[in-house]
Short mmCIF file of C-alpha atoms in Angstrom, two decimals:
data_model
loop_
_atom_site.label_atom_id
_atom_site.label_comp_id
_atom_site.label_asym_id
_atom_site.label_seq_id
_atom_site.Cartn_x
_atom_site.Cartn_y
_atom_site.Cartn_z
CA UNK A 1464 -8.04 15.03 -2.90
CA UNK A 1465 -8.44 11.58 -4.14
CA UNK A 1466 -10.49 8.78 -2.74
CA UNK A 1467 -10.65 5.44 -2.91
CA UNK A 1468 -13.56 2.99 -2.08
CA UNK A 1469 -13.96 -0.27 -1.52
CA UNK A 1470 -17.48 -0.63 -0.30
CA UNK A 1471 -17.09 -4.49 -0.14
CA UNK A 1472 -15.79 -5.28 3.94
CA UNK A 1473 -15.51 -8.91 3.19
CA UNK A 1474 -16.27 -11.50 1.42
CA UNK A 1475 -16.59 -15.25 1.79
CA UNK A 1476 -16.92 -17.99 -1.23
CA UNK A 1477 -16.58 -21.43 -1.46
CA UNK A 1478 -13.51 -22.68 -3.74
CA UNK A 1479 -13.88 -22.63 -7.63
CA UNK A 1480 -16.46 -19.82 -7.03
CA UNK A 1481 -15.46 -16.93 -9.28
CA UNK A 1482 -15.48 -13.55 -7.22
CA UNK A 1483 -15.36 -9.85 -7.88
CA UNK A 1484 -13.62 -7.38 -5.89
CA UNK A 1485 -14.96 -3.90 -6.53
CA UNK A 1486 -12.69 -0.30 -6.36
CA UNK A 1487 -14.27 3.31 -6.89
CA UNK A 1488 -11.95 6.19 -6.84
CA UNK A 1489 -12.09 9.82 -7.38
CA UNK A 1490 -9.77 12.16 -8.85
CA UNK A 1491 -9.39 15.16 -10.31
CA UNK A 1492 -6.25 14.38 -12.26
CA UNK A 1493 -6.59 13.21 -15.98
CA UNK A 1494 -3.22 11.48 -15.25
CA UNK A 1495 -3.06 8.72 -12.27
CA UNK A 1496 -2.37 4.96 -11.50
CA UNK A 1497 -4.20 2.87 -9.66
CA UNK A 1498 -2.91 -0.37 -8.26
CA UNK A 1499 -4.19 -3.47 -6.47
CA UNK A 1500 -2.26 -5.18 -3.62
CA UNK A 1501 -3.01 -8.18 -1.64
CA UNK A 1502 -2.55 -9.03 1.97
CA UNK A 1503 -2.06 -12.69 2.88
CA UNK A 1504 -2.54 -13.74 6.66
CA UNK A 1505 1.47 -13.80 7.06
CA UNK A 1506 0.73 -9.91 6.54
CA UNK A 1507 3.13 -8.65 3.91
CA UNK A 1508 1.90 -6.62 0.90
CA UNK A 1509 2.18 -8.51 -2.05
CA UNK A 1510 1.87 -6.13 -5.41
CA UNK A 1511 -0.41 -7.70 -8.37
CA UNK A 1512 -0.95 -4.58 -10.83
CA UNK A 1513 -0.49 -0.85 -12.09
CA UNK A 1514 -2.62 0.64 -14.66
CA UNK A 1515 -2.36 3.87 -16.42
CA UNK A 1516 -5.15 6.07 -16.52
CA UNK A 1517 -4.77 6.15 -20.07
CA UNK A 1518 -5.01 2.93 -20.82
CA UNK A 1519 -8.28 1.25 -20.27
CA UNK A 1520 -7.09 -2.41 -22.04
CA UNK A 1521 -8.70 -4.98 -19.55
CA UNK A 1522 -5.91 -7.33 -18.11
CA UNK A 1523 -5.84 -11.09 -17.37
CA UNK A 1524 -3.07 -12.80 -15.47
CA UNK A 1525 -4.15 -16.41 -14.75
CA UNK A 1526 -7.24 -16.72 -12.58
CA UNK A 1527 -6.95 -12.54 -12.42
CA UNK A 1528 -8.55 -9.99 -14.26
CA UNK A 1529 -9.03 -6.45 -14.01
CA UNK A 1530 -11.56 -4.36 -15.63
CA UNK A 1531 -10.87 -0.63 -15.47
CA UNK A 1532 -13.83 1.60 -16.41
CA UNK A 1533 -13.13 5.36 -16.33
CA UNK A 1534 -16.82 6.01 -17.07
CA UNK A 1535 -17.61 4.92 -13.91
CA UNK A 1536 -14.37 5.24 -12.15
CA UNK A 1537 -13.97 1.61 -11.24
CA UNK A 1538 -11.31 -0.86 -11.30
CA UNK A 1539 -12.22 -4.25 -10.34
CA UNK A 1540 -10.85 -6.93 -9.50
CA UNK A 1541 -11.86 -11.09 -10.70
CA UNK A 1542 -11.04 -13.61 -9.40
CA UNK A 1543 -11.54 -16.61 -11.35
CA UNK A 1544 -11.86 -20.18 -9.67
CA UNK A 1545 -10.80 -18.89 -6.54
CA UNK A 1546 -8.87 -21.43 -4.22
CA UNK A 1547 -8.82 -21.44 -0.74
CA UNK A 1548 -4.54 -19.46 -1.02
CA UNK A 1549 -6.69 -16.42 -2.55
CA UNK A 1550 -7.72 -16.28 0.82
CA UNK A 1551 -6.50 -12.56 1.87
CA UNK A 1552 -6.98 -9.05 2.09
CA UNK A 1553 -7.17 -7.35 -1.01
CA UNK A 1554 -6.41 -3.22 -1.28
CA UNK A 1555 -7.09 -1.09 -4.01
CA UNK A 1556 -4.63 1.92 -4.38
CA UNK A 1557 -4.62 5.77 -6.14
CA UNK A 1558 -1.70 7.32 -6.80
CA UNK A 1559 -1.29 10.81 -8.82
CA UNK A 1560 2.17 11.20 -10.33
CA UNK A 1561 2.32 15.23 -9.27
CA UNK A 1562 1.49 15.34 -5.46
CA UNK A 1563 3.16 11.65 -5.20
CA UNK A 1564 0.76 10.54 -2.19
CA UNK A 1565 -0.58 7.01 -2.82
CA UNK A 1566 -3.72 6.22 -1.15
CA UNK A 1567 -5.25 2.74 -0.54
CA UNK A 1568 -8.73 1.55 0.08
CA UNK A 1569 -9.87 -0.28 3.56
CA UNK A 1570 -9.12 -3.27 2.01
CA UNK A 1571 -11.62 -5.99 1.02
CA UNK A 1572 -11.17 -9.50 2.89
CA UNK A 1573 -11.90 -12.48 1.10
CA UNK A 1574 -12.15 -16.12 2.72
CA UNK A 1575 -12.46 -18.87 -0.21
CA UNK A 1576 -13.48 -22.22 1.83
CA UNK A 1577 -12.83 -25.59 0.92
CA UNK B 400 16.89 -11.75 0.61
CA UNK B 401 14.23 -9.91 1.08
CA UNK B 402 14.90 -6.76 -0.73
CA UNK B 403 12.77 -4.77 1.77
CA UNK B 404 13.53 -5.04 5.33
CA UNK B 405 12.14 -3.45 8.30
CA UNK B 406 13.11 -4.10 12.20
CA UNK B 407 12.02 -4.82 14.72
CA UNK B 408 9.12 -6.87 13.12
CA UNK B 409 7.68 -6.86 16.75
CA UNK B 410 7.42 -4.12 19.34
CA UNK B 411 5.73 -3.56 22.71
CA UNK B 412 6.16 -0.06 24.25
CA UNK B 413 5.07 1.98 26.79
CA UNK B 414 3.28 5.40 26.32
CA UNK B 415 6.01 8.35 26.56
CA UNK B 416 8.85 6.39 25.13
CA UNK B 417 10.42 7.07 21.97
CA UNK B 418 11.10 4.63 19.57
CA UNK B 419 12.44 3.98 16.22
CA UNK B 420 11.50 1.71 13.14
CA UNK B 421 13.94 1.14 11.04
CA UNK B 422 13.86 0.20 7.07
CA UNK B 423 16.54 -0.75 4.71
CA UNK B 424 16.17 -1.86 1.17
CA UNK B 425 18.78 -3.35 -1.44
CA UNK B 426 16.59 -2.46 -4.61
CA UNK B 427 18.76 0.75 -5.41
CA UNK B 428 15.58 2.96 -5.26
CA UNK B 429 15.58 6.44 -4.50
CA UNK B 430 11.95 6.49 -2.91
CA UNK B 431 11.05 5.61 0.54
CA UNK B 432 7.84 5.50 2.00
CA UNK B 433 5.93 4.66 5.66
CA UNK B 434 2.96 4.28 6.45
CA UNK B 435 0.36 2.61 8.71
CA UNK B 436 -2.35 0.17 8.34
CA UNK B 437 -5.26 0.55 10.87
CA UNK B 438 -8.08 -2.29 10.48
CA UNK B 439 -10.72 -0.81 8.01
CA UNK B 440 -8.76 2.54 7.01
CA UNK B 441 -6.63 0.99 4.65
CA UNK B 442 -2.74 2.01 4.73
CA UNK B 443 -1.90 6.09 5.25
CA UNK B 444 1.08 7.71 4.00
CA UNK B 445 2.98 8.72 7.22
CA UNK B 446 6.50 10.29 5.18
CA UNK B 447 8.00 10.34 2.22
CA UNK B 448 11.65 10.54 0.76
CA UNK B 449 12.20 10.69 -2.58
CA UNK B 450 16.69 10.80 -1.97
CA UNK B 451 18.77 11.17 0.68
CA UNK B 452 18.39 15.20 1.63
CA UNK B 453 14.03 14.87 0.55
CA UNK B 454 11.66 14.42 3.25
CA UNK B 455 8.17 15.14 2.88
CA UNK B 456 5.13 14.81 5.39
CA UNK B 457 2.19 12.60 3.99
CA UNK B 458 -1.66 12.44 5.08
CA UNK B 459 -0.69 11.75 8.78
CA UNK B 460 2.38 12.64 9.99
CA UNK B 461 1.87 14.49 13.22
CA UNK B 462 4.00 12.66 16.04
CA UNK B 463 6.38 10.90 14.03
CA UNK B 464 9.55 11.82 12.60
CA UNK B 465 12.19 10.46 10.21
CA UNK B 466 15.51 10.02 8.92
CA UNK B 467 17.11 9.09 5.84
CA UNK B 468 20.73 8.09 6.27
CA UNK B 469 21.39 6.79 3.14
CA UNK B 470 19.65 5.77 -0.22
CA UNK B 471 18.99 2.21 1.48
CA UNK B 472 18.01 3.35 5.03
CA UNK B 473 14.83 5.49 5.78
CA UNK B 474 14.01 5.39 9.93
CA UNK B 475 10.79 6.07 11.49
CA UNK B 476 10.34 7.58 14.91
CA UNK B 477 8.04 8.53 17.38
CA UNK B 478 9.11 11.31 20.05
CA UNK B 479 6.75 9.80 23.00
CA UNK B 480 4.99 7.01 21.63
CA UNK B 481 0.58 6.80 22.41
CA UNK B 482 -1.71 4.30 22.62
CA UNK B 483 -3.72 5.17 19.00
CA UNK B 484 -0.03 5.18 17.58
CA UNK B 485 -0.53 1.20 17.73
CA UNK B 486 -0.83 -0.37 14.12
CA UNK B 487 1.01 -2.18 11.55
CA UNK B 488 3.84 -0.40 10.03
CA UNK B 489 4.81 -0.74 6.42
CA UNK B 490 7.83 0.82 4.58
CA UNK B 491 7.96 0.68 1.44
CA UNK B 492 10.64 1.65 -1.90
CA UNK B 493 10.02 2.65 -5.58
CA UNK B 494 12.01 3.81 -8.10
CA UNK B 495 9.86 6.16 -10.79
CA UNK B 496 11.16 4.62 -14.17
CA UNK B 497 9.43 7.49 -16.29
CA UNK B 498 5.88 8.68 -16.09
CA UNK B 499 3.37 6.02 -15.38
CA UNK B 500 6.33 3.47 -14.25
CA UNK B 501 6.08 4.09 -10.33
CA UNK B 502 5.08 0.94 -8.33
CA UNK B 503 6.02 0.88 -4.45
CA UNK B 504 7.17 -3.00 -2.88
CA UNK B 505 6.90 -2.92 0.58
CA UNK B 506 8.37 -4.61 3.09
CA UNK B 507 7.18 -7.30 5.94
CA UNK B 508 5.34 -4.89 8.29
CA UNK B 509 6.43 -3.79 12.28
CA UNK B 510 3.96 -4.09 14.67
CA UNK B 511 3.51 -2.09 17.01
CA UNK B 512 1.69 -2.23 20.54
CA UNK B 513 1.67 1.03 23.05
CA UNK B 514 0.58 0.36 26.08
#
């Protein structure tokens, strides 16, 4: 079954600090996405990206980056110049397209301070 | 609008009731999801529903049930509600473009308290 890990509980920087969220999964599919989400303190579930196991292109949206690795089965997250509205908890995600069952990470909290 | 809506956002029971959570969405997708959020496991799959007459069980769905009345509605129950049953529900909707396109949007969250 598939796993995903996100060893990192929480994390606290101060503003403009860049920070990097890590993700480990395990699979045994070839074929998979894997998705992070983020959870402000209102509490909804905000999406912020899909990737395709088969394609390991590096992303950058803004301040965010991801760096997928399938080497080492990571796909972390950066967050560059982090302000103090980063401030949530951030989940990784698995999902395999064939048994359709998406599972999510504990969830790393991150606190950027003025 | 929101396109994702779940009610009550709120809800304080007592154990042995039943109660129901209830999701609508106006994105026109055909898959429905709930789950629950528990502090430091993450969100579980409760059910799935991929149309109106699919309903399949997910990683935890022992004492809940649910319904899909239409493509937009997808309710969750529980038969006689327990204390560990108290978390932070989360539907959510997709709609699987082609391979690789599936992402889920979920809505605002229900908690839940059982006394």
């Amino acid at each position: 079954a598939q796993k995903v890990t996100q060893a990192q509980t929480e994390i606290s920087v101060v503003e403009k600090e860049d920070v990097t969220l890590d993700c480990v999964y395990e699979t045994r599919d070839t074929t998979y996405y894997l998705f992070w989400y983020k959870q402000p303190p209102s509490g909804e579930l905000v999406f912020l990206i899909r990737r395709n196991s088969f394609d390991e292109q590096n992303e950058i949206s803004g301040r965010y980056s991801w760096n997928f690795q399938k080497s080492t089965s990571s796909f972390n997250f950066t967050i560059t110049a982090s302000q103090v509205v980063d401030s949530a908890v951030y989940f990784c995600a698995l999902s395999e397209p064939y048994n359709n069952d998406m599972r999510f990470g504990a969830g790393t909290r991150l606190t950027v301070k003025p | 609008d929101a396109d994702v809506t779940q009610t009550p956002r709120n809800r304080i029971t007592k154990t042995g009731k039943r109660i129901m959570l209830e999701c609508s969405q106006t994105k026109g997708h055909d898959r429905m999801y709930w789950y629950r959020q528990d502090p430091g496991l993450g969100l579980r799959l409760i059910y799935y529903s991929f149309d109106v007459k699919d309903i399949n069980k997910g990683e935890i769905s022992d004492g809940y049930s649910v319904s899909r009345q239409a493509q937009a509605k997808f309710s969750l129950s529980l038969e006689s509600a327990i204390p560990n049953q108290t978390a932070l529900y989360f539907c959510a909707t997709s709609d699987l473009q082609g391979p690789h396109q599936e992402t889920q949007y979920f809505g605002p969250g229900t908690r839940l308290l059982v006394l």
